[in-house]
mmCIF file of C-alpha atoms in Angstrom:
data_model
loop_
_atom_site.group_PDB
_atom_site.id
_atom_site.type_symbol
_atom_site.label_atom_id
_atom_site.label_comp_id
_atom_site.label_asym_id
_atom_site.label_seq_id
_atom_site.Cartn_x
_atom_site.Cartn_y
_atom_site.Cartn_z
ATOM 1 C CA VAL A 19 0.044 0.012 -0.050
ATOM 2 C CA VAL A 20 1.365 3.469 -0.947
ATOM 3 C CA GLU A 21 0.252 6.667 0.812
ATOM 4 C CA VAL A 22 0.517 9.488 -1.560
ATOM 5 C CA ILE A 23 0.694 13.121 0.144
ATOM 6 C CA SER A 24 -0.050 15.679 -2.409
ATOM 7 C CA TYR A 25 1.327 18.555 -0.686
ATOM 8 C CA VAL A 26 3.767 18.931 2.315
ATOM 9 C CA TYR A 27 3.736 22.098 4.162
ATOM 10 C CA PRO A 28 6.725 23.319 5.961
ATOM 11 C CA ILE A 29 6.340 24.324 9.571
ATOM 12 C CA TRP A 30 8.160 27.460 10.177
ATOM 13 C CA ALA A 31 10.008 28.931 13.404
ATOM 14 C CA ASN A 32 11.780 32.278 13.144
ATOM 15 C CA TYR A 33 12.737 33.667 9.505
ATOM 16 C CA THR A 34 13.432 36.497 7.651
ATOM 17 C CA THR A 35 11.481 37.564 4.782
ATOM 18 C CA GLY A 36 14.286 38.468 2.219
ATOM 19 C CA VAL A 37 16.703 36.093 0.325
ATOM 20 C CA GLU A 38 20.098 36.372 2.473
ATOM 21 C CA ASP A 39 23.768 35.206 1.387
ATOM 22 C CA GLY A 40 23.181 31.890 2.808
ATOM 23 C CA GLY A 41 22.357 28.177 1.547
ATOM 24 C CA PHE A 42 19.670 27.653 -1.107
ATOM 25 C CA ILE A 43 17.452 24.545 -1.442
ATOM 26 C CA TYR A 44 16.091 23.512 -4.852
ATOM 27 C CA GLY A 45 13.935 20.583 -6.036
ATOM 28 C CA SER A 46 15.718 18.118 -8.147
ATOM 29 C CA GLU A 47 15.730 17.738 -11.698
ATOM 30 C CA TYR A 48 16.582 15.214 -14.203
ATOM 31 C CA GLN A 49 19.693 16.600 -16.155
ATOM 32 C CA ILE A 50 19.818 13.801 -19.038
ATOM 33 C CA ASP A 51 19.089 15.733 -22.319
ATOM 34 C CA LEU A 52 21.963 14.353 -24.458
ATOM 35 C CA TYR A 53 22.227 10.901 -22.980
ATOM 36 C CA PRO A 54 20.632 7.762 -24.673
ATOM 37 C CA THR A 55 18.127 7.264 -21.982
ATOM 38 C CA ASN A 56 15.904 4.954 -24.138
ATOM 39 C CA LYS A 57 18.592 2.304 -23.525
ATOM 40 C CA LEU A 58 18.578 2.769 -19.899
ATOM 41 C CA PHE A 59 15.173 3.767 -18.483
ATOM 42 C CA SER A 60 11.580 2.702 -19.228
ATOM 43 C CA PHE A 61 9.324 5.541 -20.020
ATOM 44 C CA ALA A 62 6.183 3.917 -18.791
ATOM 45 C CA ASN A 63 5.590 6.560 -16.189
ATOM 46 C CA ALA A 64 6.903 9.760 -18.090
ATOM 47 C CA LYS A 65 7.452 10.236 -21.636
ATOM 48 C CA SER A 66 10.055 13.156 -20.846
ATOM 49 C CA LEU A 67 12.407 13.597 -18.079
ATOM 50 C CA TYR A 68 14.968 16.340 -19.155
ATOM 51 C CA ASP A 69 14.657 19.226 -17.006
ATOM 52 C CA HIS A 70 11.419 17.779 -15.129
ATOM 53 C CA ASN A 71 11.500 17.774 -11.425
ATOM 54 C CA VAL A 72 11.886 14.383 -9.554
ATOM 55 C CA PRO A 73 9.106 13.593 -7.253
ATOM 56 C CA CYS A 74 9.982 12.201 -3.863
ATOM 57 C CA ALA A 75 9.404 8.668 -2.767
ATOM 58 C CA VAL A 76 9.473 6.873 0.517
ATOM 59 C CA CYS A 77 9.319 3.429 1.535
ATOM 60 C CA LEU A 78 6.438 2.612 3.693
ATOM 61 C CA THR A 79 6.395 -0.515 5.829
ATOM 62 C CA ARG A 80 3.885 -2.123 8.138
ATOM 63 C CA GLN A 81 6.457 -3.188 10.662
ATOM 64 C CA PRO A 82 10.020 -2.126 11.699
ATOM 65 C CA ALA A 83 12.202 -2.773 9.032
ATOM 66 C CA VAL A 84 15.837 -2.314 7.827
ATOM 67 C CA VAL A 85 15.956 -0.432 4.229
ATOM 68 C CA MET A 86 19.449 -0.527 2.371
ATOM 69 C CA MET A 87 20.490 0.736 -0.880
ATOM 70 C CA LEU A 88 23.011 -1.354 -2.918
ATOM 71 C CA PRO A 89 24.902 0.287 -5.928
ATOM 72 C CA ALA A 90 26.033 -1.830 -8.782
ATOM 73 C CA ARG A 91 23.422 -4.468 -8.068
ATOM 74 C CA THR A 92 20.088 -5.222 -9.560
ATOM 75 C CA GLU A 93 19.243 -7.960 -7.012
ATOM 76 C CA CYS A 94 19.104 -8.089 -3.399
ATOM 77 C CA TYR A 95 21.028 -10.662 -1.173
ATOM 78 C CA PRO A 96 19.027 -13.763 -0.132
ATOM 79 C CA GLY A 97 16.478 -13.149 2.497
ATOM 80 C CA TRP A 98 15.859 -9.557 1.487
ATOM 81 C CA LEU A 99 12.786 -7.965 -0.398
ATOM 82 C CA THR A 100 13.429 -5.970 -3.335
ATOM 83 C CA GLU A 101 11.378 -2.654 -3.124
ATOM 84 C CA TYR A 102 12.946 -1.398 -6.533
ATOM 85 C CA SER A 103 15.698 -1.301 -8.827
ATOM 86 C CA GLY A 104 17.096 1.143 -11.370
ATOM 87 C CA TYR A 105 19.964 3.485 -11.878
ATOM 88 C CA LEU A 106 22.199 5.373 -9.423
ATOM 89 C CA MET A 107 22.154 9.293 -9.957
ATOM 90 C CA THR A 108 23.754 12.069 -8.317
ATOM 91 C CA GLU A 109 25.177 15.579 -9.200
ATOM 92 C CA ALA A 110 27.769 15.912 -12.066
ATOM 93 C CA HIS A 111 31.320 15.283 -11.016
ATOM 94 C CA TYR A 112 32.183 18.740 -11.830
ATOM 95 C CA HIS A 113 29.343 20.244 -9.593
ATOM 96 C CA LYS A 114 31.114 21.649 -6.371
ATOM 97 C CA GLY A 115 30.103 20.337 -2.810
ATOM 98 C CA ARG A 116 28.978 17.131 -1.424
ATOM 99 C CA HIS A 117 27.105 14.841 -3.572
ATOM 100 C CA GLU A 118 24.458 12.246 -2.369
ATOM 101 C CA TYR A 119 23.937 9.099 -4.514
ATOM 102 C CA VAL A 120 20.221 8.303 -5.240
ATOM 103 C CA CYS A 121 18.564 5.013 -6.292
ATOM 104 C CA VAL A 122 16.309 6.175 -9.333
ATOM 105 C CA ASP A 123 13.619 3.471 -10.351
ATOM 106 C CA HIS A 124 14.195 1.970 -13.605
ATOM 107 C CA ALA A 125 10.949 3.637 -14.821
ATOM 108 C CA PRO A 126 11.226 7.029 -13.401
ATOM 109 C CA GLU A 127 8.320 9.462 -12.906
ATOM 110 C CA ALA A 128 8.274 13.251 -13.588
ATOM 111 C CA ASP A 129 6.458 15.816 -11.516
ATOM 112 C CA PRO A 130 3.229 16.343 -13.493
ATOM 113 C CA ALA A 131 3.058 19.684 -12.340
ATOM 114 C CA GLY A 132 5.743 20.673 -14.845
ATOM 115 C CA TYR A 133 9.227 22.378 -14.603
ATOM 116 C CA ARG A 134 11.054 25.390 -14.074
ATOM 117 C CA ASN A 135 14.477 24.540 -15.093
ATOM 118 C CA GLU A 136 16.347 26.267 -12.154
ATOM 119 C CA ASN A 137 19.286 24.119 -12.434
ATOM 120 C CA GLY A 138 19.751 23.870 -8.615
ATOM 121 C CA ALA A 139 19.835 20.384 -7.726
ATOM 122 C CA LEU A 140 20.472 18.184 -10.924
ATOM 123 C CA LEU A 141 20.519 14.223 -11.299
ATOM 124 C CA TYR A 142 22.992 12.763 -13.707
ATOM 125 C CA PHE A 143 23.767 9.076 -14.328
ATOM 126 C CA ILE A 144 26.688 7.595 -12.372
ATOM 127 C CA GLN A 145 29.353 5.839 -14.466
ATOM 128 C CA ALA A 146 32.299 3.757 -13.107
ATOM 129 C CA ILE A 147 35.820 5.245 -13.284
ATOM 130 C CA CYS A 148 38.638 2.694 -13.049
ATOM 131 C CA GLY A 149 41.532 3.397 -10.989
ATOM 132 C CA SER A 150 40.683 3.538 -7.134
ATOM 133 C CA LEU A 151 37.681 1.570 -8.356
ATOM 134 C CA PRO A 152 38.607 -1.852 -9.381
ATOM 135 C CA CYS A 153 38.291 -2.708 -13.070
ATOM 136 C CA PRO A 154 37.369 -5.740 -13.348
ATOM 137 C CA PRO A 155 34.697 -6.260 -11.868
ATOM 138 C CA TYR A 156 33.621 -2.695 -12.853
ATOM 139 C CA VAL A 157 33.897 -1.407 -16.446
ATOM 140 C CA ASN A 158 35.220 2.158 -17.143
ATOM 141 C CA GLY A 159 32.503 4.498 -18.240
ATOM 142 C CA GLN A 160 29.362 2.038 -17.575
ATOM 143 C CA GLU A 161 26.479 3.182 -15.748
ATOM 144 C CA LEU A 162 25.845 2.016 -12.342
ATOM 145 C CA THR A 163 22.616 0.267 -11.448
ATOM 146 C CA CYS A 164 21.266 -0.080 -8.015
ATOM 147 C CA VAL A 165 18.554 -1.945 -5.946
ATOM 148 C CA VAL A 166 16.571 -0.798 -2.826
ATOM 149 C CA CYS A 167 16.060 -3.943 -0.379
ATOM 150 C CA SER A 168 14.311 -4.283 2.937
ATOM 151 C CA LYS A 169 14.182 -6.843 5.657
ATOM 152 C CA TYR A 170 11.677 -7.379 8.455
#
């Protein structure tokens, strides 16, 4: 059973009303316009992804569970349940700052509300780069898969 929350409103404390010289937060966008995505993603849930906003997903379980994301795998370990599998994505390697790796479903969705192309938080495919990452078993330039697994 999946619960969908249409709008999640922030709960404010003290704040200023102007834009200051601090950090900013943006919604995430798919940034894969020149990529041969037709070979990687299924477009069952969205016909276009480029510059579209990425909707948020949360795993809901009925009882306490452990949920983990495994990079470079499409299957969970024995005894674990597969929640979904797809491709590992993050900011481009030349973007400054800390990057978080996100497992995006193999049939990604786009926010039906449209997009604004703010280029604030962008998702790109992650490719293996040989060196400190051993090749084999990895292949230089190959996109990494991922799987999200749970155990009760």
